[in-house]
Short mmCIF file of C-alpha atoms in Angstrom, two decimals:
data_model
loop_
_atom_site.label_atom_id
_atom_site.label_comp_id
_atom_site.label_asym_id
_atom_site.label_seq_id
_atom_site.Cartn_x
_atom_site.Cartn_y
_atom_site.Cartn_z
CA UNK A 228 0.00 0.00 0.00
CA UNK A 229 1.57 3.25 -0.99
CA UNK A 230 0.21 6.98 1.25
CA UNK A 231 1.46 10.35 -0.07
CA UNK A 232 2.35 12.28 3.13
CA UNK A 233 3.31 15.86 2.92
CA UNK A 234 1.51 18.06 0.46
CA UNK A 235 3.07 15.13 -1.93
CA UNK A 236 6.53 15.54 -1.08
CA UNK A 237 7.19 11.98 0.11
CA UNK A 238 5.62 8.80 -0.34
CA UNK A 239 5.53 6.10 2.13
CA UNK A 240 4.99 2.24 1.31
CA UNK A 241 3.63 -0.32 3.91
CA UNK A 242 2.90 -3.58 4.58
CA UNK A 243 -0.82 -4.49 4.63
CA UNK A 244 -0.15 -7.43 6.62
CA UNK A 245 1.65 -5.98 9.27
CA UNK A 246 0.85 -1.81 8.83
CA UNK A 247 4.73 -1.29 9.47
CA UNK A 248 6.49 1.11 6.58
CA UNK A 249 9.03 -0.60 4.46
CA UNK A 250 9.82 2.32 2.32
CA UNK A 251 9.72 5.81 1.16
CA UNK A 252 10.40 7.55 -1.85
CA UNK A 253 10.84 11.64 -2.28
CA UNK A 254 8.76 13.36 -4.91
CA UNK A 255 10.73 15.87 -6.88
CA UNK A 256 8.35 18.50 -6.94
CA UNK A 257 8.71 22.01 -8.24
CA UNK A 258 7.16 23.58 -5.13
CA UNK A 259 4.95 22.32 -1.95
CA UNK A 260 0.83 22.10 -2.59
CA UNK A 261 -0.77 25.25 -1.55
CA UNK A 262 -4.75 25.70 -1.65
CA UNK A 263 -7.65 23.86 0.19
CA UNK A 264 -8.34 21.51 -3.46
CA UNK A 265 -4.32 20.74 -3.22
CA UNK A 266 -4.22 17.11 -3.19
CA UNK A 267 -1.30 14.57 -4.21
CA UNK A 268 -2.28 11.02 -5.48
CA UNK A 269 -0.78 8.07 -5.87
CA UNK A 270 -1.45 4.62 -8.20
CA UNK A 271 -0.21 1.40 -8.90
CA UNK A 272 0.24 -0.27 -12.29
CA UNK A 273 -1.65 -3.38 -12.67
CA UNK A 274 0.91 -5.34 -13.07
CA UNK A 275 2.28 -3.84 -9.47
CA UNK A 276 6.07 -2.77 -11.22
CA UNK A 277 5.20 0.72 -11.30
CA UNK A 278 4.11 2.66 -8.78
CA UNK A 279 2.72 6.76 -10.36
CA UNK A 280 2.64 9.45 -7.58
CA UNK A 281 1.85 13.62 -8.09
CA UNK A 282 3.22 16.25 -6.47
CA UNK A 283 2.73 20.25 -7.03
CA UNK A 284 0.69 22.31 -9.00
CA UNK A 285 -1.54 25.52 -8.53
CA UNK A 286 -4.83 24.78 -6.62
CA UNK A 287 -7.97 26.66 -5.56
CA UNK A 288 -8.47 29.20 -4.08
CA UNK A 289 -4.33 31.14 -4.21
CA UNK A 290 -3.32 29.09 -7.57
CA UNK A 291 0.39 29.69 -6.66
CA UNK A 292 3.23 27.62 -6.72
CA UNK A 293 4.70 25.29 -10.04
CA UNK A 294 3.41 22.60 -12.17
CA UNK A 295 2.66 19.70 -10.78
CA UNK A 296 4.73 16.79 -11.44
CA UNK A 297 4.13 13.37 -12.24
CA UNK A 298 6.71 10.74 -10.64
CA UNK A 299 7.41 6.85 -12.11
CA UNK A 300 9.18 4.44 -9.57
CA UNK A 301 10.50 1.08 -10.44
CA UNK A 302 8.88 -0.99 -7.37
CA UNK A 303 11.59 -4.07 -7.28
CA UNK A 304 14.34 -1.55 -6.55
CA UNK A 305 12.67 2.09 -6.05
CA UNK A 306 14.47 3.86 -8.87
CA UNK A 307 13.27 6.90 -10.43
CA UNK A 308 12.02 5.86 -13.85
CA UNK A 309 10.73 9.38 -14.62
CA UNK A 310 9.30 12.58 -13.42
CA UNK A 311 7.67 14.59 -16.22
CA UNK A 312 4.94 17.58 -15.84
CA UNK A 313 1.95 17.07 -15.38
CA UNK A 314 -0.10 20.22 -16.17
CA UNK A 315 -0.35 23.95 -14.44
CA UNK A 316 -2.86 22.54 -12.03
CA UNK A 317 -2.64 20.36 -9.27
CA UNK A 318 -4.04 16.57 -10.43
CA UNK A 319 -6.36 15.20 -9.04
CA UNK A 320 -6.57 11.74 -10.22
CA UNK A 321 -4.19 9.62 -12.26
CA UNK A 322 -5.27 5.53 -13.58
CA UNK A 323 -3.01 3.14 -15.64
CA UNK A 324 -4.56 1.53 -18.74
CA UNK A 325 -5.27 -2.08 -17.71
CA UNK A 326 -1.99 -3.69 -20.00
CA UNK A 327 0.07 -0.60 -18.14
CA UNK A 328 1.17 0.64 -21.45
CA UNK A 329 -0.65 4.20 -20.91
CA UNK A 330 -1.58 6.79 -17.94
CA UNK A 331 -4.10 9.03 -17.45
CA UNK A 332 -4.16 11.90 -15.92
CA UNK A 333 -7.05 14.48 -14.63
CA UNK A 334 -6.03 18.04 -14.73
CA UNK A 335 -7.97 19.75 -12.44
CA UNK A 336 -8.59 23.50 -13.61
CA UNK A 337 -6.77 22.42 -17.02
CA UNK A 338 -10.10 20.93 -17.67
CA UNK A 339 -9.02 17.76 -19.30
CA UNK A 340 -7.73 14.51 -19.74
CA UNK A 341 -3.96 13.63 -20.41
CA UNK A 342 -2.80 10.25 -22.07
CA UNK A 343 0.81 9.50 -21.33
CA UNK A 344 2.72 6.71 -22.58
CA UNK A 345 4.34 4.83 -19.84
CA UNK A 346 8.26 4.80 -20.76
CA UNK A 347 10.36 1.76 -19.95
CA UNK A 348 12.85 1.05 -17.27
CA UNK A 349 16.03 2.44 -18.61
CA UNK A 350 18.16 -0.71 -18.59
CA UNK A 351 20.93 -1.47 -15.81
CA UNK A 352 24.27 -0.18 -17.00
CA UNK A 353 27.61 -0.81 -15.08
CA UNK A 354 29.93 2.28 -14.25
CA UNK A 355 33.13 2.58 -12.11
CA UNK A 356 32.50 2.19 -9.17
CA UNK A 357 35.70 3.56 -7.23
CA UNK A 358 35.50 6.69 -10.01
CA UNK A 359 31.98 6.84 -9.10
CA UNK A 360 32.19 6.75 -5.07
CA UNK A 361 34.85 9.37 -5.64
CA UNK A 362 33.01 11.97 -7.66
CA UNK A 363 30.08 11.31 -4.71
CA UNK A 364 32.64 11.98 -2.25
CA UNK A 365 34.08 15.34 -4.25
CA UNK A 366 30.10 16.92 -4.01
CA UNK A 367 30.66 17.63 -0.41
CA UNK A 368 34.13 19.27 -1.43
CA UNK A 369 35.42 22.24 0.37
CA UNK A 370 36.24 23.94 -3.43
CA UNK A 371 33.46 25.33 -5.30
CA UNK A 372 35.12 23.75 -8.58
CA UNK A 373 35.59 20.12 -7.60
CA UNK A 374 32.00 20.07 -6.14
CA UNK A 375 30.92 21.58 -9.83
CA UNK A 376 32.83 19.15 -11.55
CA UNK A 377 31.89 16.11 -9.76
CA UNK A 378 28.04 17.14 -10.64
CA UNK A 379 28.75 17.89 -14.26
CA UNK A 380 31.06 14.18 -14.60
CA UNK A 381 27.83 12.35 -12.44
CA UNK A 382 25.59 13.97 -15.29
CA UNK A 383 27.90 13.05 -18.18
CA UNK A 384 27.92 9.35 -16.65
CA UNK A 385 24.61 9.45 -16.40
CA UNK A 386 22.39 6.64 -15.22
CA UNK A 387 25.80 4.32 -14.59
CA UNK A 388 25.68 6.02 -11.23
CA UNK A 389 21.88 6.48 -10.19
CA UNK A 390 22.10 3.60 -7.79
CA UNK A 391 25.21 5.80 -6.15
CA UNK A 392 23.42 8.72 -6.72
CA UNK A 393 19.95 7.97 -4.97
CA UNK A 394 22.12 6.87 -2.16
CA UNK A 395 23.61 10.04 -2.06
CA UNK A 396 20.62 11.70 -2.27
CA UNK A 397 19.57 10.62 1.74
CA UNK A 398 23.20 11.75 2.86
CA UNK A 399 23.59 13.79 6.00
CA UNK A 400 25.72 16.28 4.18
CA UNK A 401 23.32 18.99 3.01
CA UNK A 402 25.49 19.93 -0.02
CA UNK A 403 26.02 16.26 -1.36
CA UNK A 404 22.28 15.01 -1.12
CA UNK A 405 21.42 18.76 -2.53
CA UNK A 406 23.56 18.37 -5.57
CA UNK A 407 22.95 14.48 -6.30
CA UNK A 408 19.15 15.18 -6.14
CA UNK A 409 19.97 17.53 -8.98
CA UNK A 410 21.15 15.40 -11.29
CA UNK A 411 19.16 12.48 -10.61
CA UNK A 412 16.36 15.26 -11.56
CA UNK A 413 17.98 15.78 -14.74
CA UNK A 414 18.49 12.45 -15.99
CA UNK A 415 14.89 11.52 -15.13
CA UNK A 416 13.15 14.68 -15.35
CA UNK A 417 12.37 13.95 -19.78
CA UNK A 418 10.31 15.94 -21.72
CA UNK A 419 7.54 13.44 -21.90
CA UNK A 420 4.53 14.87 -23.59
CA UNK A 421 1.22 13.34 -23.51
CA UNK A 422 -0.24 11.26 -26.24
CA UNK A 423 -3.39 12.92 -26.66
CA UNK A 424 -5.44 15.36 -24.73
CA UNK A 425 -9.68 14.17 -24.54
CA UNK A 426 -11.45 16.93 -25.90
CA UNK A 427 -11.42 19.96 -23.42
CA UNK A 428 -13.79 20.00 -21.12
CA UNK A 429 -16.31 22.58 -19.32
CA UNK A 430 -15.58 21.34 -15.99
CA UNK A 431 -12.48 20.50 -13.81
CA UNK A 432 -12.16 17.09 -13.65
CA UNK A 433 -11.59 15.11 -10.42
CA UNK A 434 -11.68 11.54 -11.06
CA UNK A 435 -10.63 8.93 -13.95
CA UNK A 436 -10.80 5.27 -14.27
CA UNK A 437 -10.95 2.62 -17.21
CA UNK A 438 -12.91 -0.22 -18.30
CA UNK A 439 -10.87 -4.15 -17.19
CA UNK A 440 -10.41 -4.56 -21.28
CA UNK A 441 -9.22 -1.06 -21.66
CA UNK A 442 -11.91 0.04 -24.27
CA UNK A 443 -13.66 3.06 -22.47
CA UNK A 444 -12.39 5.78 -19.77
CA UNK A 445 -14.61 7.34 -17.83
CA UNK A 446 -14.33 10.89 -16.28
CA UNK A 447 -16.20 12.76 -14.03
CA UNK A 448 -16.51 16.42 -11.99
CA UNK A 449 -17.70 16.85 -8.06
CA UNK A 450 -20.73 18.84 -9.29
CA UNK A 451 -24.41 18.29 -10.34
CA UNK A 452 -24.47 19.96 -14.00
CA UNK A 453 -24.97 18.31 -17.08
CA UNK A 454 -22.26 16.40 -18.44
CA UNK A 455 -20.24 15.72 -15.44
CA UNK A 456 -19.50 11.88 -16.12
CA UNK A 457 -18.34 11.60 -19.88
CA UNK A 458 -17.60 8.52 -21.76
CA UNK A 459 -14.52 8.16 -24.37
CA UNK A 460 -13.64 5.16 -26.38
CA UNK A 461 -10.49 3.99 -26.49
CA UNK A 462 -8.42 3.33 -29.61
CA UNK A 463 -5.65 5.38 -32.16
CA UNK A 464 -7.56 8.50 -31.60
CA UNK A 465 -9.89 8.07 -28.08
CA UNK A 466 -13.15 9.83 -28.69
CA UNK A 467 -16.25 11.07 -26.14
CA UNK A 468 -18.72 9.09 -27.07
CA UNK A 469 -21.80 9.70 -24.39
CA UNK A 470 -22.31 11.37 -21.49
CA UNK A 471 -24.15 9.04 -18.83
CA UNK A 472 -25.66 11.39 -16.40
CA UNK A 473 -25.27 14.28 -15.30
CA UNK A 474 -24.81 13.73 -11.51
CA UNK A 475 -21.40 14.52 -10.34
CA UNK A 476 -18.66 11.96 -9.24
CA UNK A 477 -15.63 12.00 -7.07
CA UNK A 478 -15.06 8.26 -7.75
CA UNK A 479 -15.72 6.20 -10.36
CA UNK A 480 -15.87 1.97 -11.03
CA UNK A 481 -16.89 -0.45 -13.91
CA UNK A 482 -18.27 -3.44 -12.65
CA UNK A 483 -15.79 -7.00 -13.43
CA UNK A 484 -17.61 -7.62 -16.92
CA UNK A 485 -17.03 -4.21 -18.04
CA UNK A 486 -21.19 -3.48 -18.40
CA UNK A 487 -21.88 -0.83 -16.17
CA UNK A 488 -20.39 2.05 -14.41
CA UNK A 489 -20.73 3.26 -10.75
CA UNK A 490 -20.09 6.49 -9.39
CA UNK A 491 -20.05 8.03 -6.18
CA UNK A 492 -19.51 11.31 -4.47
#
């Protein structure tokens, strides 16, 4: 089970069988959630290798702060697989397609839907590990230059040295775990944009989930107007295709067989 504590700046995993933490994982947001709608959410992959968490982004009623951020983890070691942004908004809801190939994202006051293509696990590549420990070491270095130069050669290496790097990253020295954070950032902080953006909407949207064979995503708002829980088909180019009802929804559920759709608020 995975909890995002701290206006989304950590998240904490822990065992359902026992309710004792067995991990936690840092969020590399822009800036801390601000606003009575912030909210930070958090979602496993079906397949339970992935683990999606938000941080950041404006929210009601100041609308201050950065964009929100969108975080992958690798759940059979914890590694950053990718950290992208999200939108201007905070997000308030994020699913994974049921084969895990695609995430969806609610925007909030973007007013619509975001289709991301999950990327894959970069694969394991072997540095040098003495050159490596010793360019971790220089970070902390009492010259400017040697501390600069370590962080440029840890960027040039690149993900050789992430393992090194996120351990760095939870050092007591203030100066090492700031400047290793920094370029685990940049190596996993891509420019991923989204797939496709649903037709914009009239209304923020606050909760997303798809059908168990993937063919329809559902959407729908807090509030009672017309149009609030929308429809799309899935395919090349997802479409709306009906709007159910116009009751609002904070959560949403198809039934096992795929047939019919629950909400509640």
């Amino acid at each position: 089970m995975a909890v995002s504590f701290e206006e989304g700046k950590e998240v904490l995993i822990f065992n359902v069988d026992t309710g004792k933490e067995v991990h936690r994982v840092k969020t590399p947001f822009e800036e801390p959630l601000k606003g009575s709608s912030a909210r930070a959410v958090v979602e496993f992959s079906p397949d339970g290798s992935v683990l999606a968490a938000t941080s950041g982004g404006r929210a009601w009623p100041n609308f201050v702060g950065g964009n929100s951020t969108i975080s992958l983890w690798n759940v059979d070691d914890w590694s950053l697989r990718a950290s992208f942004t999200g939108d201007r908004f905070t997000m308030y809801d994020v699913k994974f397609s049921p084969d895990g190939k695609l995430l969806a994202g609610a925007t909030n006051r973007g007013k619509t839907i975001k289709l991301w293509e999950v990327p894959a696990a970069a694969p394991k590549v072997k540095g040098d590990d003495d050159a490596i420990a010793e360019l971790i070491k220089r970070l902390d270095s009492d010259d400017f230059g040697q501390r600069e130069t370590a962080q440029r050669k840890l960027t040039e290496i690149g993900h050789a040295a992430k393992d090194a790097l996120e351990k760095a990253a939870e050092s007591d020295s203030a100066e090492t775990a700031f400047r290793a954070e920094a370029v685990l950032k940049k190596l996993s902080h891509g420019d991923i944009q989204p797939k496709h953006i649903l037709p914009r909407s009239t209304f923020d949207v606050h909760a997303l989930n798809f059908s168990p064979d993937g063919k329809w995503l559902a959407s729908g708002r807090q509030f009672d107007k017309p149009g609030n829980v929308m429809l799309y088909e899935m395919g090349e180019a997802p479409r709306r295709v009906v709007t159910p009802h116009q009751h609002g929804a904070w959560t949403l559920e198809f039934t096992p067989d795929g047939k019919q759709l629950i909400t509640g608020r």
